[in-house]
Amino acid sequence: MAQQQLPDSPPLAPAGSGDPGPPAAGTGGPPTTTATGANALTGSAGATLARYLHDQATAFLRALSLRGEHETEADEQLRASARRIGGVLHIYAPLTDPAWAEPLRAELGWLAGTLAREPQYAGRLLRLLEALRRLSAAADPEAPDGASGGAGAGAGQGADAPSGEEAPATPAPSASSGNGAPLALGAARAGALLDRQLTLARTRAHSATLQAMGSSRFHALADSIAVLASEVPLTAAAESPAATVLPPLAAQADRRLAEAAGALPLLRAAHPYNAEAVQAALGTELTADLQDSPWHQVRVLLRLSRYAAEVCRGAGPDDEAAARRLSAAAELLARHREAAESAAAVAAAARTPRIAPATAYALGVLHADQRHEVEAARFAFSRLWQPDDRPEDPDDDQGDRGPRRSPVPGARKE
Amino acid sequence: MAQQQLPDSPPLAPAGSGDPGPPAAGTGGPPTTTATGANALTGSAGATLARYLHDQATAFLRALSLRGEHETEADEQLRASARRIGGVLHIYAPLTDPAWAEPLRAELGWLAGTLAREPQYAGRLLRLLEALRRLSAAADPEAPDGASGGAGAGAGQGADAPSGEEAPATPAPSASSGNGAPLALGAARAGALLDRQLTLARTRAHSATLQAMGSSRFHALADSIAVLASEVPLTAAAESPAATVLPPLAAQADRRLAEAAGALPLLRAAHPYNAEAVQAALGTELTADLQDSPWHQVRVLLRLSRYAAEVCRGAGPDDEAAARRLSAAAELLARHREAAESAAAVAAAARTPRIAPATAYALGVLHADQRHEVEAARFAFSRLWQPDDRPEDPDDDQGDRGPRRSPVPGARKE
């Protein structure tokens, strides 16, 4: 889909208008494949940047035109393009007019954030129900587990059964005073509670998205992107050759990423079962936030680094390998964030007034489980990021897993 | 302490009589060092076995005499000797009269089991309070963590504060509707609840021990052990040379261990964060039991293998290394069992009627944490047991951690 021509009048139809638009394929495809080709660094820096922005703007406008039919896929593409345009304008800021780029970036951030919310809540609910299902698995390893998304515990009561209110004052249910049955029932109730809360959040996010897409604010943004598809307000610096201007700016993004990632406690995280992420699971949320935010920050810098590389990437095998590594790392940090935010959602659900103790217990198990997922993602990331830095024998540290005993490494460069 | 002579009249004083007994040192020392010396396999099999049993019986009787002064250490030694005598009589059964050995083994099992209970409850409580402290750590990494055994959460209310009854009907406490403070209070309450329950269990176990030590059943057992210190009822097979009789019997114990360990899902366990042990945390207890018992079984076989080796061990470096490996493996499986039983204790506490939701939530977090400790112990054991069998890159499996997707390896020999 290299250098596809824009339709003469970009379909700026508001959401749901059903405008078919150009029958371009691949709005659901992987958004990373932008066709800048092998000769990205020939010509002027401005031309290369404009080509990338043009591609993204085209993808954005095409997704917009398809939104009536395939809302989810279209929104995903809108978000991906919005992030890429915003990110690239940030990284290659010296090449574009700041008076034009800065407000556009702010609007792109608003749109990407708005569009992100609904899929986040949907994914979080699926993730938590799946975890609950796993945590309340029956003893029989041959038990059918095909039913997706159900927190069906072994108590003969599916996740959907307590669809009404959370029974506030009833104690543990009768006929289940035996081994663990109340806990299994608690899992079903916890699933129902999370389902209610996250479905409500999702519905609200959907309404907010619809409202945003119909707003004049969005129409103005879409107009700006349409302009971007045809011409980019460049600065004088953009007239220099791409090969001399773009790589240093991309390298700067890489450097920021390497510094931030190097400051993470990677050595620590490379030890399996270090029990750090689950630490403070019962403390204030601030503890988890303080611990998680450097990792989230690296996730953002990783994204910027990937977008920067997309603009000036050749097709060499080195670039391919580097791109794959960044992509894998991004996936791990995305999982890190999903787990961290899911854990926070569980903690929030546990603060619902008058829930039954069995429900609270199940939420506690689920919270700790998600914090362990956070730890697992950190482990995988640290192994990926510093493969040479592995401890010789991870068994050695099983003895001293005290959270504060082993020194956290200082800021280390990659 | 090789071949120490028995006192003429073995001090069979009941517990608490304060009989000083022989001033032998080292009742609290590591019980593995029994002095069979480098020439263990010279002479007849019966002589070698009798020497080992004599040493253990002597240690037993000495510990008994010291019980008035150092009850804890003495009980530990009594238990260690009882286990060793019983285990060795089992492994080298063809060498002793079964009509004498079988009943003695049963009584030794009873005594070791009785003596084990109190330290188990004490250790479990310490373990769980320490875990609660870790899980409710404050955000400040420089916070003092010297207070041992306290579940002091950041809410300005220590673990000892709610020393009365668990407030049954009060909802989440006032003045803490903010971020996580109820959860921290829940941790303190969970700690107090576990403290009450496990201290009660410990006190009962202590009474049971006292009663057992004063019983005629125990006196009869002590008499049998006094006999053991002077002579062992051997069979005709015991007259054969030690070097031809003992090693095959010890090898049989090793083989049983290797087979049982080989049947464990070690490949699986060697993948960090496989989330298997925490699976079914919300299901029935049966699930965890089914999952854990093969590991517990290996722990018992490991112990037998170690005792067998103690009888016929030379002092060669190979034997040293093997002993160290078995000792390390035993430690890991002991940790595995402690974590599994601690998790079960937490689940039991969560079934206490009318606990507050915040308490139940904290117990849920704690339960999942202990199940992850189970998983961590399995991981360490599998790495120790099959060091060559490590997966090339543990990161590869981070993608498919579904509990039933990766095949559980069949029974593999070591």
PDB file of N, CA, C and O in Angstrom, chain A residues 134-135 139 145 184 272-273 278-282 287 335 350 355 357 360-361 364-365 367 372-373 375-376 379 383 390 393 395 398 401 404, chain B residues 134-135 137 139 145 184 272-273 278-282 335 350 355 357 360-361 364-365 367 372-373 375-376 379 383 390 393 395 398 401 404:
ATOM      1  N   ARG A 134      -9.076 -19.272  35.640  1.00  0.00           N
ATOM      2  CA  ARG A 134      -7.864 -20.038  35.910  1.00  0.00           C
ATOM      3  C   ARG A 134      -7.706 -20.290  37.407  1.00  0.00           C
ATOM      4  O   ARG A 134      -7.357 -21.396  37.834  1.00  0.00           O
ATOM      5  N   LEU A 135      -7.969 -19.249  38.208  1.00  0.00           N
ATOM      6  CA  LEU A 135      -7.741 -19.371  39.642  1.00  0.00           C
ATOM      7  C   LEU A 135      -8.766 -20.267  40.318  1.00  0.00           C
ATOM      8  O   LEU A 135      -8.526 -20.752  41.422  1.00  0.00           O
ATOM      9  N   ALA A 139     -10.429 -29.400  39.982  1.00  0.00           N
ATOM     10  CA  ALA A 139      -9.314 -30.318  40.190  1.00  0.00           C
ATOM     11  C   ALA A 139      -9.049 -31.152  38.945  1.00  0.00           C
ATOM     12  O   ALA A 139      -7.923 -31.518  38.668  1.00  0.00           O
ATOM     13  N   ASP A 145     -12.567 -26.310  29.352  1.00  0.00           N
ATOM     14  CA  ASP A 145     -12.274 -24.904  29.646  1.00  0.00           C
ATOM     15  C   ASP A 145     -12.520 -24.068  28.405  1.00  0.00           C
ATOM     16  O   ASP A 145     -11.917 -23.046  28.205  1.00  0.00           O
ATOM     17  N   ALA A 184     -15.130 -20.683  45.967  1.00  0.00           N
ATOM     18  CA  ALA A 184     -15.482 -20.784  44.555  1.00  0.00           C
ATOM     19  C   ALA A 184     -16.671 -19.881  44.246  1.00  0.00           C
ATOM     20  O   ALA A 184     -16.706 -19.214  43.215  1.00  0.00           O
ATOM     21  N   PRO A 272      13.756 -14.528  38.837  1.00  0.00           N
ATOM     22  CA  PRO A 272      12.349 -14.935  38.936  1.00  0.00           C
ATOM     23  C   PRO A 272      11.896 -15.008  40.384  1.00  0.00           C
ATOM     24  O   PRO A 272      12.699 -15.286  41.278  1.00  0.00           O
ATOM     25  N   TYR A 273      10.641 -14.734  40.584  1.00  0.00           N
ATOM     26  CA  TYR A 273      10.016 -14.813  41.906  1.00  0.00           C
ATOM     27  C   TYR A 273      10.703 -13.896  42.910  1.00  0.00           C
ATOM     28  O   TYR A 273      10.961 -14.287  44.046  1.00  0.00           O
ATOM     29  N   VAL A 278       4.559  -7.718  43.877  1.00  0.00           N
ATOM     30  CA  VAL A 278       3.423  -7.993  44.747  1.00  0.00           C
ATOM     31  C   VAL A 278       3.603  -7.299  46.090  1.00  0.00           C
ATOM     32  O   VAL A 278       2.667  -7.183  46.876  1.00  0.00           O
ATOM     33  N   GLN A 279       4.812  -6.832  46.316  1.00  0.00           N
ATOM     34  CA  GLN A 279       5.076  -6.078  47.537  1.00  0.00           C
ATOM     35  C   GLN A 279       4.118  -4.901  47.605  1.00  0.00           C
ATOM     36  O   GLN A 279       3.788  -4.304  46.591  1.00  0.00           O
ATOM     37  N   ALA A 280       3.681  -4.632  48.773  1.00  0.00           N
ATOM     38  CA  ALA A 280       2.782  -3.497  48.963  1.00  0.00           C
ATOM     39  C   ALA A 280       1.438  -3.691  48.285  1.00  0.00           C
ATOM     40  O   ALA A 280       0.733  -2.743  48.013  1.00  0.00           O
ATOM     41  N   ALA A 281       1.088  -4.940  47.996  1.00  0.00           N
ATOM     42  CA  ALA A 281      -0.225  -5.186  47.408  1.00  0.00           C
ATOM     43  C   ALA A 281      -1.323  -4.742  48.352  1.00  0.00           C
ATOM     44  O   ALA A 281      -2.430  -4.429  47.924  1.00  0.00           O
ATOM     45  N   LEU A 282      -1.017  -4.725  49.630  1.00  0.00           N
ATOM     46  CA  LEU A 282      -2.018  -4.333  50.612  1.00  0.00           C
ATOM     47  C   LEU A 282      -1.795  -2.919  51.125  1.00  0.00           C
ATOM     48  O   LEU A 282      -2.511  -2.447  51.986  1.00  0.00           O
ATOM     49  N   THR A 287       2.099   3.167  46.527  1.00  0.00           N
ATOM     50  CA  THR A 287       3.262   2.292  46.466  1.00  0.00           C
ATOM     51  C   THR A 287       3.387   1.654  45.098  1.00  0.00           C
ATOM     52  O   THR A 287       4.447   1.657  44.476  1.00  0.00           O
ATOM     53  N   ARG A 335       1.827  -5.611  28.335  1.00  0.00           N
ATOM     54  CA  ARG A 335       1.267  -6.595  29.255  1.00  0.00           C
ATOM     55  C   ARG A 335       1.487  -6.146  30.703  1.00  0.00           C
ATOM     56  O   ARG A 335       0.620  -6.313  31.558  1.00  0.00           O
ATOM     57  N   ALA A 350     -12.705  -4.068  45.219  1.00  0.00           N
ATOM     58  CA  ALA A 350     -12.721  -4.572  46.596  1.00  0.00           C
ATOM     59  C   ALA A 350     -13.182  -3.500  47.577  1.00  0.00           C
ATOM     60  O   ALA A 350     -13.555  -3.807  48.709  1.00  0.00           O
ATOM     61  N   ILE A 355     -19.636  -5.722  50.213  1.00  0.00           N
ATOM     62  CA  ILE A 355     -19.469  -6.980  49.487  1.00  0.00           C
ATOM     63  C   ILE A 355     -19.291  -8.094  50.505  1.00  0.00           C
ATOM     64  O   ILE A 355     -18.912  -7.864  51.658  1.00  0.00           O
ATOM     65  N   PRO A 357     -17.617 -11.313  52.337  1.00  0.00           N
ATOM     66  CA  PRO A 357     -16.200 -11.658  52.580  1.00  0.00           C
ATOM     67  C   PRO A 357     -15.637 -12.605  51.521  1.00  0.00           C
ATOM     68  O   PRO A 357     -14.489 -12.446  51.107  1.00  0.00           O
ATOM     69  N   ALA A 360     -14.681 -10.606  48.597  1.00  0.00           N
ATOM     70  CA  ALA A 360     -13.468  -9.840  48.880  1.00  0.00           C
ATOM     71  C   ALA A 360     -12.240 -10.741  48.842  1.00  0.00           C
ATOM     72  O   ALA A 360     -11.187 -10.358  48.316  1.00  0.00           O
ATOM     73  N   TYR A 361     -12.392 -11.947  49.367  1.00  0.00           N
ATOM     74  CA  TYR A 361     -11.274 -12.889  49.362  1.00  0.00           C
ATOM     75  C   TYR A 361     -10.853 -13.206  47.925  1.00  0.00           C
ATOM     76  O   TYR A 361      -9.665 -13.167  47.589  1.00  0.00           O
ATOM     77  N   GLY A 364      -9.005 -10.443  46.479  1.00  0.00           N
ATOM     78  CA  GLY A 364      -7.640 -10.387  46.999  1.00  0.00           C
ATOM     79  C   GLY A 364      -6.727 -11.355  46.265  1.00  0.00           C
ATOM     80  O   GLY A 364      -5.604 -11.003  45.874  1.00  0.00           O
ATOM     81  N   VAL A 365      -7.217 -12.573  46.062  1.00  0.00           N
ATOM     82  CA  VAL A 365      -6.428 -13.554  45.308  1.00  0.00           C
ATOM     83  C   VAL A 365      -6.145 -13.020  43.905  1.00  0.00           C
ATOM     84  O   VAL A 365      -5.017 -13.086  43.405  1.00  0.00           O
ATOM     85  N   HIS A 367      -6.135  -9.921  42.871  1.00  0.00           N
ATOM     86  CA  HIS A 367      -5.216  -8.781  42.904  1.00  0.00           C
ATOM     87  C   HIS A 367      -3.769  -9.257  42.945  1.00  0.00           C
ATOM     88  O   HIS A 367      -2.926  -8.812  42.165  1.00  0.00           O
ATOM     89  N   HIS A 372       1.460 -10.446  40.334  1.00  0.00           N
ATOM     90  CA  HIS A 372       2.471 -11.406  39.911  1.00  0.00           C
ATOM     91  C   HIS A 372       2.627 -11.405  38.394  1.00  0.00           C
ATOM     92  O   HIS A 372       3.715 -11.651  37.879  1.00  0.00           O
ATOM     93  N   GLU A 373       1.549 -11.106  37.699  1.00  0.00           N
ATOM     94  CA  GLU A 373       1.654 -10.959  36.245  1.00  0.00           C
ATOM     95  C   GLU A 373       2.537  -9.744  35.914  1.00  0.00           C
ATOM     96  O   GLU A 373       3.300  -9.759  34.959  1.00  0.00           O
ATOM     97  N   GLU A 375       4.967  -8.745  37.735  1.00  0.00           N
ATOM     98  CA  GLU A 375       6.338  -9.201  37.989  1.00  0.00           C
ATOM     99  C   GLU A 375       6.833 -10.079  36.841  1.00  0.00           C
ATOM    100  O   GLU A 375       7.993  -9.978  36.422  1.00  0.00           O
ATOM    101  N   ALA A 376       5.953 -10.942  36.342  1.00  0.00           N
ATOM    102  CA  ALA A 376       6.341 -11.833  35.240  1.00  0.00           C
ATOM    103  C   ALA A 376       6.692 -11.018  33.994  1.00  0.00           C
ATOM    104  O   ALA A 376       7.643 -11.342  33.281  1.00  0.00           O
ATOM    105  N   PHE A 379      10.050  -9.513  34.506  1.00  0.00           N
ATOM    106  CA  PHE A 379      11.062 -10.556  34.341  1.00  0.00           C
ATOM    107  C   PHE A 379      11.357 -10.763  32.858  1.00  0.00           C
ATOM    108  O   PHE A 379      12.508 -10.738  32.429  1.00  0.00           O
ATOM    109  N   ARG A 383      14.884  -9.875  30.796  1.00  0.00           N
ATOM    110  CA  ARG A 383      15.640 -10.899  30.075  1.00  0.00           C
ATOM    111  C   ARG A 383      15.825 -10.501  28.621  1.00  0.00           C
ATOM    112  O   ARG A 383      16.844 -10.772  28.009  1.00  0.00           O
ATOM    113  N   ARG A 390      22.155 -11.840  32.584  1.00  0.00           N
ATOM    114  CA  ARG A 390      21.429 -12.784  33.426  1.00  0.00           C
ATOM    115  C   ARG A 390      22.268 -13.246  34.598  1.00  0.00           C
ATOM    116  O   ARG A 390      23.461 -13.460  34.462  1.00  0.00           O
ATOM    117  N   ASP A 393      23.019 -18.192  38.093  1.00  0.00           N
ATOM    118  CA  ASP A 393      22.125 -19.248  38.550  1.00  0.00           C
ATOM    119  C   ASP A 393      21.021 -18.634  39.385  1.00  0.00           C
ATOM    120  O   ASP A 393      21.237 -18.222  40.516  1.00  0.00           O
ATOM    121  N   ASP A 395      18.805 -19.867  40.970  1.00  0.00           N
ATOM    122  CA  ASP A 395      18.461 -20.576  42.198  1.00  0.00           C
ATOM    123  C   ASP A 395      19.151 -19.975  43.404  1.00  0.00           C
ATOM    124  O   ASP A 395      18.658 -20.077  44.520  1.00  0.00           O
ATOM    125  N   GLN A 398      17.216 -17.724  45.678  1.00  0.00           N
ATOM    126  CA  GLN A 398      15.968 -18.135  46.304  1.00  0.00           C
ATOM    127  C   GLN A 398      16.066 -17.982  47.804  1.00  0.00           C
ATOM    128  O   GLN A 398      15.063 -17.902  48.489  1.00  0.00           O
ATOM    129  N   ARG A 401      15.097 -13.506  49.402  1.00  0.00           N
ATOM    130  CA  ARG A 401      14.162 -12.805  48.552  1.00  0.00           C
ATOM    131  C   ARG A 401      13.567 -11.607  49.263  1.00  0.00           C
ATOM    132  O   ARG A 401      12.603 -11.032  48.802  1.00  0.00           O
ATOM    133  N   ARG A 404      14.159  -5.870  50.361  1.00  0.00           N
ATOM    134  CA  ARG A 404      15.137  -4.778  50.449  1.00  0.00           C
ATOM    135  C   ARG A 404      16.558  -5.256  50.641  1.00  0.00           C
ATOM    136  O   ARG A 404      17.452  -4.488  50.868  1.00  0.00           O
TER     137      ARG A 404
ATOM    138  N   ARG B 134       5.428  -7.723  54.365  1.00  0.00           N
ATOM    139  CA  ARG B 134       5.977  -7.436  53.045  1.00  0.00           C
ATOM    140  C   ARG B 134       4.879  -6.932  52.104  1.00  0.00           C
ATOM    141  O   ARG B 134       5.075  -5.978  51.350  1.00  0.00           O
ATOM    142  N   LEU B 135       3.710  -7.554  52.177  1.00  0.00           N
ATOM    143  CA  LEU B 135       2.634  -7.204  51.251  1.00  0.00           C
ATOM    144  C   LEU B 135       2.020  -5.852  51.558  1.00  0.00           C
ATOM    145  O   LEU B 135       1.377  -5.257  50.701  1.00  0.00           O
ATOM    146  N   ALA B 137       3.847  -3.292  52.722  1.00  0.00           N
ATOM    147  CA  ALA B 137       4.961  -2.373  52.915  1.00  0.00           C
ATOM    148  C   ALA B 137       4.559  -0.979  52.473  1.00  0.00           C
ATOM    149  O   ALA B 137       3.814  -0.809  51.512  1.00  0.00           O
ATOM    150  N   ALA B 139       5.136   2.878  50.997  1.00  0.00           N
ATOM    151  CA  ALA B 139       5.737   3.303  49.738  1.00  0.00           C
ATOM    152  C   ALA B 139       7.203   3.649  49.912  1.00  0.00           C
ATOM    153  O   ALA B 139       8.011   3.472  49.016  1.00  0.00           O
ATOM    154  N   ASP B 145      12.133  -1.569  58.606  1.00  0.00           N
ATOM    155  CA  ASP B 145      11.459  -2.859  58.529  1.00  0.00           C
ATOM    156  C   ASP B 145      12.051  -3.817  59.543  1.00  0.00           C
ATOM    157  O   ASP B 145      12.070  -5.010  59.346  1.00  0.00           O
ATOM    158  N   ALA B 184      -5.063  -1.712  53.931  1.00  0.00           N
ATOM    159  CA  ALA B 184      -3.975  -1.835  54.890  1.00  0.00           C
ATOM    160  C   ALA B 184      -4.524  -2.235  56.254  1.00  0.00           C
ATOM    161  O   ALA B 184      -3.926  -3.063  56.954  1.00  0.00           O
ATOM    162  N   PRO B 272       9.779 -20.029  34.765  1.00  0.00           N
ATOM    163  CA  PRO B 272       9.297 -19.103  35.795  1.00  0.00           C
ATOM    164  C   PRO B 272       7.936 -18.525  35.433  1.00  0.00           C
ATOM    165  O   PRO B 272       7.612 -18.370  34.258  1.00  0.00           O
ATOM    166  N   TYR B 273       7.175 -18.243  36.446  1.00  0.00           N
ATOM    167  CA  TYR B 273       5.857 -17.620  36.291  1.00  0.00           C
ATOM    168  C   TYR B 273       4.938 -18.465  35.420  1.00  0.00           C
ATOM    169  O   TYR B 273       4.255 -17.943  34.544  1.00  0.00           O
ATOM    170  N   VAL B 278      -0.607 -21.376  41.554  1.00  0.00           N
ATOM    171  CA  VAL B 278      -1.661 -20.476  42.011  1.00  0.00           C
ATOM    172  C   VAL B 278      -2.990 -20.837  41.357  1.00  0.00           C
ATOM    173  O   VAL B 278      -4.047 -20.393  41.775  1.00  0.00           O
ATOM    174  N   GLN B 279      -2.894 -21.680  40.349  1.00  0.00           N
ATOM    175  CA  GLN B 279      -4.106 -22.171  39.706  1.00  0.00           C
ATOM    176  C   GLN B 279      -4.979 -22.835  40.755  1.00  0.00           C
ATOM    177  O   GLN B 279      -4.496 -23.487  41.670  1.00  0.00           O
ATOM    178  N   ALA B 280      -6.237 -22.666  40.626  1.00  0.00           N
ATOM    179  CA  ALA B 280      -7.177 -23.290  41.547  1.00  0.00           C
ATOM    180  C   ALA B 280      -7.062 -22.733  42.955  1.00  0.00           C
ATOM    181  O   ALA B 280      -7.495 -23.354  43.910  1.00  0.00           O
ATOM    182  N   ALA B 281      -6.476 -21.546  43.097  1.00  0.00           N
ATOM    183  CA  ALA B 281      -6.402 -20.927  44.413  1.00  0.00           C
ATOM    184  C   ALA B 281      -7.807 -20.678  44.958  1.00  0.00           C
ATOM    185  O   ALA B 281      -8.012 -20.622  46.166  1.00  0.00           O
ATOM    186  N   LEU B 282      -8.751 -20.533  44.074  1.00  0.00           N
ATOM    187  CA  LEU B 282     -10.118 -20.276  44.499  1.00  0.00           C
ATOM    188  C   LEU B 282     -10.998 -21.507  44.379  1.00  0.00           C
ATOM    189  O   LEU B 282     -12.188 -21.459  44.655  1.00  0.00           O
ATOM    190  N   ARG B 335      10.503 -25.851  52.038  1.00  0.00           N
ATOM    191  CA  ARG B 335       9.891 -24.534  51.815  1.00  0.00           C
ATOM    192  C   ARG B 335       8.589 -24.684  51.019  1.00  0.00           C
ATOM    193  O   ARG B 335       7.605 -24.000  51.276  1.00  0.00           O
ATOM    194  N   ALA B 350      -9.864 -17.665  56.186  1.00  0.00           N
ATOM    195  CA  ALA B 350     -10.835 -16.884  55.405  1.00  0.00           C
ATOM    196  C   ALA B 350     -12.244 -17.432  55.559  1.00  0.00           C
ATOM    197  O   ALA B 350     -13.208 -16.748  55.240  1.00  0.00           O
ATOM    198  N   ILE B 355     -16.090 -12.329  59.133  1.00  0.00           N
ATOM    199  CA  ILE B 355     -14.941 -11.441  59.049  1.00  0.00           C
ATOM    200  C   ILE B 355     -15.297 -10.289  58.132  1.00  0.00           C
ATOM    201  O   ILE B 355     -16.191 -10.382  57.283  1.00  0.00           O
ATOM    202  N   PRO B 357     -14.945  -7.633  55.071  1.00  0.00           N
ATOM    203  CA  PRO B 357     -14.461  -7.815  53.698  1.00  0.00           C
ATOM    204  C   PRO B 357     -12.991  -7.444  53.527  1.00  0.00           C
ATOM    205  O   PRO B 357     -12.264  -8.133  52.808  1.00  0.00           O
ATOM    206  N   ALA B 360     -10.931 -10.279  54.641  1.00  0.00           N
ATOM    207  CA  ALA B 360     -10.993 -11.367  53.667  1.00  0.00           C
ATOM    208  C   ALA B 360     -10.138 -11.049  52.447  1.00  0.00           C
ATOM    209  O   ALA B 360      -9.445 -11.913  51.910  1.00  0.00           O
ATOM    210  N   TYR B 361     -10.183  -9.791  52.035  1.00  0.00           N
ATOM    211  CA  TYR B 361      -9.376  -9.377  50.879  1.00  0.00           C
ATOM    212  C   TYR B 361      -7.890  -9.591  51.160  1.00  0.00           C
ATOM    213  O   TYR B 361      -7.153 -10.157  50.345  1.00  0.00           O
ATOM    214  N   GLY B 364      -7.026 -13.104  50.987  1.00  0.00           N
ATOM    215  CA  GLY B 364      -6.945 -13.560  49.601  1.00  0.00           C
ATOM    216  C   GLY B 364      -5.604 -13.220  48.971  1.00  0.00           C
ATOM    217  O   GLY B 364      -4.983 -14.051  48.306  1.00  0.00           O
ATOM    218  N   VAL B 365      -5.160 -11.988  49.201  1.00  0.00           N
ATOM    219  CA  VAL B 365      -3.849 -11.598  48.688  1.00  0.00           C
ATOM    220  C   VAL B 365      -2.767 -12.507  49.269  1.00  0.00           C
ATOM    221  O   VAL B 365      -1.877 -12.996  48.559  1.00  0.00           O
ATOM    222  N   HIS B 367      -3.094 -15.506  50.493  1.00  0.00           N
ATOM    223  CA  HIS B 367      -3.205 -16.876  49.965  1.00  0.00           C
ATOM    224  C   HIS B 367      -2.494 -16.999  48.612  1.00  0.00           C
ATOM    225  O   HIS B 367      -1.683 -17.895  48.402  1.00  0.00           O
ATOM    226  N   HIS B 372       2.191 -18.571  45.267  1.00  0.00           N
ATOM    227  CA  HIS B 372       3.315 -18.212  44.407  1.00  0.00           C
ATOM    228  C   HIS B 372       4.636 -18.630  45.033  1.00  0.00           C
ATOM    229  O   HIS B 372       5.595 -18.952  44.330  1.00  0.00           O
ATOM    230  N   GLU B 373       4.689 -18.628  46.352  1.00  0.00           N
ATOM    231  CA  GLU B 373       5.893 -19.155  47.020  1.00  0.00           C
ATOM    232  C   GLU B 373       6.026 -20.646  46.724  1.00  0.00           C
ATOM    233  O   GLU B 373       7.130 -21.155  46.553  1.00  0.00           O
ATOM    234  N   GLU B 375       5.060 -22.049  44.021  1.00  0.00           N
ATOM    235  CA  GLU B 375       5.561 -22.115  42.647  1.00  0.00           C
ATOM    236  C   GLU B 375       7.050 -21.782  42.581  1.00  0.00           C
ATOM    237  O   GLU B 375       7.809 -22.415  41.839  1.00  0.00           O
ATOM    238  N   ALA B 376       7.460 -20.802  43.378  1.00  0.00           N
ATOM    239  CA  ALA B 376       8.873 -20.423  43.387  1.00  0.00           C
ATOM    240  C   ALA B 376       9.733 -21.576  43.901  1.00  0.00           C
ATOM    241  O   ALA B 376      10.825 -21.825  43.382  1.00  0.00           O
ATOM    242  N   PHE B 379      10.041 -24.092  41.200  1.00  0.00           N
ATOM    243  CA  PHE B 379      10.970 -23.602  40.191  1.00  0.00           C
ATOM    244  C   PHE B 379      12.411 -23.865  40.625  1.00  0.00           C
ATOM    245  O   PHE B 379      13.217 -24.424  39.878  1.00  0.00           O
ATOM    246  N   ARG B 383      15.154 -26.513  38.898  1.00  0.00           N
ATOM    247  CA  ARG B 383      16.449 -26.058  38.393  1.00  0.00           C
ATOM    248  C   ARG B 383      17.578 -26.816  39.055  1.00  0.00           C
ATOM    249  O   ARG B 383      18.597 -27.116  38.444  1.00  0.00           O
ATOM    250  N   ARG B 390      17.308 -27.156  31.456  1.00  0.00           N
ATOM    251  CA  ARG B 390      16.681 -25.829  31.421  1.00  0.00           C
ATOM    252  C   ARG B 390      16.200 -25.483  30.032  1.00  0.00           C
ATOM    253  O   ARG B 390      16.868 -25.771  29.046  1.00  0.00           O
ATOM    254  N   ASP B 393      15.435 -20.575  26.517  1.00  0.00           N
ATOM    255  CA  ASP B 393      15.083 -19.174  26.755  1.00  0.00           C
ATOM    256  C   ASP B 393      13.714 -19.112  27.414  1.00  0.00           C
ATOM    257  O   ASP B 393      12.700 -19.319  26.764  1.00  0.00           O
ATOM    258  N   ASP B 395      12.001 -16.802  28.164  1.00  0.00           N
ATOM    259  CA  ASP B 395      11.105 -15.747  27.684  1.00  0.00           C
ATOM    260  C   ASP B 395      10.131 -16.286  26.650  1.00  0.00           C
ATOM    261  O   ASP B 395       9.058 -15.748  26.454  1.00  0.00           O
ATOM    262  N   GLN B 398       6.653 -16.952  27.712  1.00  0.00           N
ATOM    263  CA  GLN B 398       5.824 -15.935  28.339  1.00  0.00           C
ATOM    264  C   GLN B 398       4.556 -15.746  27.542  1.00  0.00           C
ATOM    265  O   GLN B 398       3.566 -15.238  28.039  1.00  0.00           O
ATOM    266  N   ARG B 401       1.080 -18.988  28.605  1.00  0.00           N
ATOM    267  CA  ARG B 401       1.151 -19.443  29.970  1.00  0.00           C
ATOM    268  C   ARG B 401      -0.144 -20.093  30.397  1.00  0.00           C
ATOM    269  O   ARG B 401      -0.364 -20.344  31.552  1.00  0.00           O
ATOM    270  N   ARG B 404      -3.146 -25.166  30.717  1.00  0.00           N
ATOM    271  CA  ARG B 404      -3.259 -26.492  30.130  1.00  0.00           C
ATOM    272  C   ARG B 404      -2.705 -26.570  28.734  1.00  0.00           C
ATOM    273  O   ARG B 404      -2.846 -27.555  28.060  1.00  0.00           O
TER     274      ARG B 404
END
